[in-house]
């Protein structure tokens, strides 16, 4: 019997979900390949052409020396050192940047543009993440649950007047809209202005960050040619924490809003049908004769 139940669960629920999951991955792989492969080939060819031009202009260098120099640049980039500019570039490990890095660790964003290079730093990062990631999950869950409970403490919502229900739904929708503007619209505009990005790039950075994907192709506060305020990256870390908490609320309240809208729509339809019924028709329940 347990084996039969397991097979039934696998065939009825797990297998279709697994097939849908695999198909979704295959679809994404196909589309990404079509969109990005040609651009990658063009970038590779352009890079090789630039290296040849560099060797032609500086004949004192040979191919091997250039490759060694490129390797040095790559190693510096991996360690978080920006190859652009000079030694006066701001440190990646001042307090603001370290606070930003700590936030990316506990939220599992992990941009990949900066990582500990010392043995002690790597060991500490492991234990810090082991404690910080669960703490972050608990904090966001409690914050989202608390906000949701604060916004949905209306008992017997269906017993309220229709006008009151409509106002509650509109208020909830307004709250979600304003929160979306504050978290997902205004910050990308600000980042775009400071970093010199387009709004598309700023919104892309915000979504990739708050979804904890964290590619690392766009990161705030890393351009050595710009002079950032000292708390710029710390403010970005606080925005990340607030944004993740907001997403937890949205995922919770979004389903509630859809449910209440559907119930309100059905209620309005029911009242309209009742008002449009024939007033002369006898809608009283018929008595059912009781047999002796």
Short mmCIF file of C-alpha atoms in Angstrom, two decimals:
data_model
loop_
_atom_site.label_atom_id
_atom_site.label_comp_id
_atom_site.label_asym_id
_atom_site.label_seq_id
_atom_site.Cartn_x
_atom_site.Cartn_y
_atom_site.Cartn_z
CA UNK A 1 0.00 0.00 0.00
CA UNK A 2 2.71 2.58 0.81
CA UNK A 3 4.44 1.74 -2.45
CA UNK A 4 1.19 2.16 -4.37
CA UNK A 5 0.58 5.52 -2.70
CA UNK A 6 4.10 6.65 -3.55
CA UNK A 7 3.67 5.65 -7.19
CA UNK A 8 0.32 7.41 -7.33
CA UNK A 9 1.83 10.61 -5.88
CA UNK A 10 4.76 10.42 -8.30
CA UNK A 11 2.58 9.86 -11.33
CA UNK A 12 -0.17 12.27 -10.38
CA UNK A 13 1.78 15.27 -9.02
CA UNK A 14 5.54 15.03 -9.15
CA UNK A 15 6.00 13.73 -12.69
CA UNK A 16 3.93 16.45 -14.46
CA UNK A 17 5.64 19.13 -12.39
CA UNK A 18 9.06 17.65 -13.19
CA UNK A 19 8.26 17.57 -16.91
CA UNK A 20 7.04 21.17 -16.81
CA UNK A 21 10.20 22.20 -14.93
CA UNK A 22 12.48 20.50 -17.46
CA UNK A 23 10.55 21.97 -20.40
CA UNK A 24 10.83 25.43 -18.87
CA UNK A 25 14.61 25.02 -18.52
CA UNK A 26 14.89 23.79 -22.10
CA UNK A 27 12.82 26.73 -23.33
CA UNK A 28 15.00 29.20 -21.43
CA UNK A 29 18.21 27.60 -22.70
CA UNK A 30 16.99 27.77 -26.30
CA UNK A 31 15.92 31.40 -26.13
CA UNK A 32 19.07 32.55 -24.30
CA UNK A 33 21.20 30.75 -26.87
CA UNK A 34 19.40 32.44 -29.75
CA UNK A 35 19.64 35.87 -28.13
CA UNK A 36 23.18 35.83 -26.74
CA UNK A 37 25.40 33.44 -28.72
CA UNK A 38 25.92 35.70 -31.72
CA UNK A 39 26.61 38.72 -29.51
CA UNK A 40 29.19 36.71 -27.59
CA UNK A 41 30.94 35.71 -30.82
CA UNK A 42 31.04 39.34 -31.96
CA UNK A 43 32.51 40.44 -28.62
CA UNK A 44 35.14 37.71 -28.77
CA UNK A 45 36.16 38.67 -32.30
CA UNK A 46 36.27 42.34 -31.36
CA UNK A 47 38.50 41.58 -28.37
CA UNK A 48 40.94 39.56 -30.47
CA UNK A 49 41.03 42.37 -33.05
CA UNK A 50 41.81 44.93 -30.34
CA UNK A 51 44.68 42.78 -29.07
CA UNK A 52 46.15 42.55 -32.57
CA UNK A 53 45.88 46.32 -32.99
CA UNK A 54 47.57 46.82 -29.62
CA UNK A 55 50.48 44.60 -30.67
CA UNK A 56 50.79 46.47 -33.96
CA UNK A 57 50.96 49.82 -32.16
CA UNK A 58 53.41 48.61 -29.51
CA UNK A 59 55.89 46.44 -31.34
CA UNK A 60 58.09 46.09 -28.27
CA UNK A 61 55.51 43.67 -26.83
CA UNK A 62 54.95 40.13 -28.02
CA UNK A 63 51.89 37.91 -27.77
CA UNK A 64 53.06 36.13 -24.64
CA UNK A 65 53.72 39.36 -22.72
CA UNK A 66 50.28 40.67 -23.65
CA UNK A 67 48.59 37.46 -22.52
CA UNK A 68 50.42 37.66 -19.19
CA UNK A 69 49.24 41.24 -18.74
CA UNK A 70 45.65 40.23 -19.52
CA UNK A 71 45.94 37.44 -16.94
CA UNK A 72 47.07 39.94 -14.32
CA UNK A 73 44.04 42.09 -15.11
CA UNK A 74 41.69 39.11 -14.81
CA UNK A 75 43.16 38.09 -11.46
CA UNK A 76 42.81 41.63 -10.17
CA UNK A 77 39.20 41.70 -11.32
CA UNK A 78 38.46 38.42 -9.55
CA UNK A 79 39.84 39.88 -6.31
CA UNK A 80 37.58 42.91 -6.63
CA UNK A 81 40.20 45.38 -7.88
CA UNK A 82 38.89 47.55 -10.69
CA UNK A 83 41.52 47.67 -13.48
CA UNK A 84 40.36 51.14 -14.48
CA UNK A 85 41.84 54.19 -12.83
CA UNK A 86 44.82 54.07 -10.47
CA UNK A 87 45.70 53.28 -6.86
CA UNK A 88 43.61 56.19 -5.60
CA UNK A 89 40.40 54.29 -6.37
CA UNK A 90 38.18 53.90 -3.30
CA UNK A 91 38.63 50.68 -1.36
CA UNK A 92 36.23 47.79 -1.88
CA UNK A 93 36.54 46.99 1.83
CA UNK A 94 35.73 50.26 3.53
CA UNK A 95 32.85 50.03 6.01
CA UNK A 96 30.14 50.99 3.53
CA UNK A 97 31.32 48.50 0.93
CA UNK A 98 31.80 45.81 3.59
CA UNK A 99 28.26 46.43 4.84
CA UNK A 100 27.00 46.08 1.27
CA UNK A 101 28.96 42.83 0.87
CA UNK A 102 27.58 41.45 4.14
CA UNK A 103 24.07 42.17 2.87
CA UNK A 104 24.72 40.31 -0.37
CA UNK A 105 26.01 37.32 1.61
CA UNK A 106 23.05 36.89 3.96
CA UNK A 107 20.52 37.54 1.16
CA UNK A 108 22.35 35.02 -1.12
CA UNK A 109 22.54 37.58 -3.95
CA UNK A 110 26.27 37.08 -4.46
CA UNK A 111 27.09 39.42 -7.34
CA UNK A 112 30.42 37.70 -7.90
CA UNK A 113 32.37 40.93 -8.44
CA UNK A 114 33.84 40.84 -4.93
CA UNK A 115 34.86 38.01 -2.63
CA UNK A 116 37.24 37.47 0.29
CA UNK A 117 40.77 36.73 -0.89
CA UNK A 118 42.41 35.94 2.44
CA UNK A 119 42.14 32.53 4.10
CA UNK A 120 40.73 34.05 7.28
CA UNK A 121 38.18 36.04 5.29
CA UNK A 122 36.98 32.97 3.38
CA UNK A 123 36.62 30.91 6.57
CA UNK A 124 34.74 33.70 8.31
CA UNK A 125 32.48 34.14 5.26
CA UNK A 126 31.43 30.47 5.45
CA UNK A 127 30.42 30.65 9.12
CA UNK A 128 28.92 34.11 8.68
CA UNK A 129 26.69 32.80 5.86
CA UNK A 130 25.72 29.70 7.86
CA UNK A 131 24.31 31.94 10.58
CA UNK A 132 23.24 34.90 8.49
CA UNK A 133 21.20 33.18 5.77
CA UNK A 134 18.75 31.48 8.20
CA UNK A 135 18.55 34.71 10.19
CA UNK A 136 17.71 36.62 7.03
CA UNK A 137 15.01 34.10 6.07
CA UNK A 138 13.42 34.26 9.53
CA UNK A 139 13.56 38.06 9.57
CA UNK A 140 11.96 38.44 6.15
CA UNK A 141 9.28 35.86 6.92
CA UNK A 142 8.35 37.53 10.20
CA UNK A 143 8.40 40.97 8.64
CA UNK A 144 6.22 39.89 5.73
CA UNK A 145 3.84 38.01 8.00
CA UNK A 146 3.62 40.94 10.39
CA UNK A 147 2.84 43.44 7.65
CA UNK A 148 0.29 41.11 6.12
CA UNK A 149 -1.38 40.57 9.49
CA UNK A 150 -1.43 44.32 10.09
CA UNK A 151 -3.13 44.92 6.75
CA UNK A 152 -5.57 42.03 6.90
CA UNK A 153 -6.92 42.10 10.46
CA UNK A 154 -10.49 42.47 9.22
CA UNK A 155 -12.62 39.66 10.56
CA UNK A 156 -15.61 38.41 8.59
CA UNK A 157 -14.75 40.54 5.58
CA UNK A 158 -17.72 39.17 3.65
CA UNK A 159 -20.18 40.58 6.22
CA UNK A 160 -19.07 44.17 5.63
CA UNK A 161 -21.15 46.45 3.38
CA UNK A 162 -20.29 46.34 -0.31
CA UNK A 163 -19.01 49.94 -0.27
CA UNK A 164 -16.72 49.14 2.66
CA UNK A 165 -15.41 46.07 0.85
CA UNK A 166 -14.71 48.13 -2.26
CA UNK A 167 -12.81 50.73 -0.24
CA UNK A 168 -10.74 48.01 1.41
CA UNK A 169 -9.81 46.49 -1.93
CA UNK A 170 -8.93 49.91 -3.37
CA UNK A 171 -6.84 50.73 -0.31
CA UNK A 172 -4.97 47.46 -0.57
CA UNK A 173 -4.35 48.01 -4.28
CA UNK A 174 -3.15 51.57 -3.58
CA UNK A 175 -0.77 50.29 -0.91
CA UNK A 176 0.73 47.74 -3.29
CA UNK A 177 1.02 50.34 -6.06
CA UNK A 178 2.77 52.92 -3.89
CA UNK A 179 5.10 50.27 -2.50
CA UNK A 180 5.99 49.16 -6.00
CA UNK A 181 6.82 52.74 -6.95
CA UNK A 182 8.99 53.21 -3.86
CA UNK A 183 10.83 49.90 -4.21
CA UNK A 184 10.91 49.10 -7.93
CA UNK A 185 10.52 52.41 -9.80
CA UNK A 186 12.14 55.26 -7.87
CA UNK A 187 15.34 53.38 -6.84
CA UNK A 188 16.17 52.36 -10.46
CA UNK A 189 15.68 56.00 -11.48
CA UNK A 190 18.05 57.09 -8.72
CA UNK A 191 20.65 54.43 -9.55
CA UNK A 192 20.42 55.27 -13.24
CA UNK A 193 21.09 58.93 -12.48
CA UNK A 194 24.05 58.24 -10.18
CA UNK A 195 25.66 55.46 -12.23
CA UNK A 196 24.97 56.91 -15.68
CA UNK A 197 22.74 53.99 -16.71
CA UNK A 198 19.59 54.02 -18.73
CA UNK A 199 16.34 53.35 -16.87
CA UNK A 200 16.21 49.93 -18.50
CA UNK A 201 19.61 49.09 -17.04
CA UNK A 202 18.61 50.46 -13.65
CA UNK A 203 15.39 48.46 -13.58
CA UNK A 204 17.30 45.38 -14.76
CA UNK A 205 19.76 45.82 -11.89
CA UNK A 206 16.91 46.25 -9.38
CA UNK A 207 15.07 43.14 -10.53
CA UNK A 208 18.18 40.96 -10.74
CA UNK A 209 19.14 42.13 -7.26
CA UNK A 210 15.79 41.75 -5.50
CA UNK A 211 15.20 38.38 -7.12
CA UNK A 212 18.58 37.36 -5.57
CA UNK A 213 19.90 36.26 -8.96
CA UNK A 214 22.81 38.69 -8.74
CA UNK A 215 24.72 38.28 -11.99
CA UNK A 216 27.21 40.98 -11.10
CA UNK A 217 27.17 42.65 -14.52
CA UNK A 218 25.62 45.75 -12.94
CA UNK A 219 26.68 46.69 -9.40
CA UNK A 220 26.31 50.08 -7.74
CA UNK A 221 29.27 52.04 -6.46
CA UNK A 222 31.99 50.37 -8.54
CA UNK A 223 32.84 53.03 -11.14
CA UNK A 224 36.24 54.54 -10.21
CA UNK A 225 35.55 57.64 -12.29
CA UNK A 226 32.65 58.65 -10.02
CA UNK A 227 32.76 60.12 -6.54
CA UNK A 228 30.13 58.45 -4.37
CA UNK A 229 29.01 59.60 -0.96
CA UNK A 230 30.34 57.48 1.91
CA UNK A 231 26.99 55.86 2.74
CA UNK A 232 25.95 55.20 -0.87
CA UNK A 233 26.51 51.44 -0.84
CA UNK A 234 25.17 51.15 2.72
CA UNK A 235 21.95 52.78 1.58
CA UNK A 236 21.85 50.34 -1.34
CA UNK A 237 22.16 47.43 1.12
CA UNK A 238 19.28 48.80 3.21
CA UNK A 239 17.20 49.14 0.03
CA UNK A 240 17.93 45.49 -0.76
CA UNK A 241 16.68 44.36 2.66
CA UNK A 242 13.55 46.51 2.40
CA UNK A 243 12.96 45.34 -1.16
CA UNK A 244 13.18 41.68 -0.19
CA UNK A 245 10.75 42.28 2.66
CA UNK A 246 8.44 44.10 0.26
CA UNK A 247 8.50 41.18 -2.16
CA UNK A 248 7.53 38.87 0.69
CA UNK A 249 4.55 41.12 1.41
CA UNK A 250 3.60 41.35 -2.27
CA UNK A 251 3.67 37.59 -2.73
CA UNK A 252 1.43 37.27 0.31
CA UNK A 253 -0.94 40.16 -0.32
CA UNK A 254 -1.12 39.66 -4.09
CA UNK A 255 -3.05 36.43 -3.77
CA UNK A 256 -5.24 38.00 -1.07
CA UNK A 257 -6.01 40.97 -3.32
CA UNK A 258 -6.96 38.72 -6.23
CA UNK A 259 -9.16 36.63 -3.95
CA UNK A 260 -10.98 39.65 -2.56
CA UNK A 261 -11.44 41.18 -6.01
CA UNK A 262 -13.00 37.97 -7.27
CA UNK A 263 -15.28 37.73 -4.23
CA UNK A 264 -16.29 41.36 -4.59
CA UNK A 265 -16.98 40.88 -8.30
CA UNK A 266 -19.16 37.85 -7.59
CA UNK A 267 -20.97 39.77 -4.86
CA UNK A 268 -21.65 42.71 -7.20
CA UNK A 269 -22.85 40.36 -9.95
CA UNK A 270 -25.10 38.58 -7.47
CA UNK A 271 -26.66 41.84 -6.25
CA UNK A 272 -27.15 43.06 -9.84
CA UNK A 273 -28.90 39.84 -10.77
CA UNK A 274 -31.05 40.09 -7.68
CA UNK A 275 -31.99 43.70 -8.43
CA UNK A 276 -32.81 42.80 -12.02
CA UNK A 277 -35.13 39.96 -11.11
CA UNK A 278 -38.90 40.19 -11.78
CA UNK A 279 -40.46 41.87 -8.74
CA UNK A 280 -43.84 40.23 -9.45
CA UNK A 281 -42.41 36.77 -9.35
CA UNK A 282 -42.92 34.87 -6.16
CA UNK A 283 -39.48 34.17 -4.78
CA UNK A 284 -40.69 32.81 -1.45
CA UNK A 285 -39.72 29.23 -0.78
CA UNK A 286 -42.52 26.74 -1.37
CA UNK A 287 -43.75 24.72 1.50
CA UNK A 288 -43.00 21.07 1.26
CA UNK A 289 -45.94 18.90 2.27
CA UNK A 290 -45.25 16.50 5.09
CA UNK A 291 -46.69 13.11 4.52
CA UNK A 292 -48.71 11.66 7.32
#
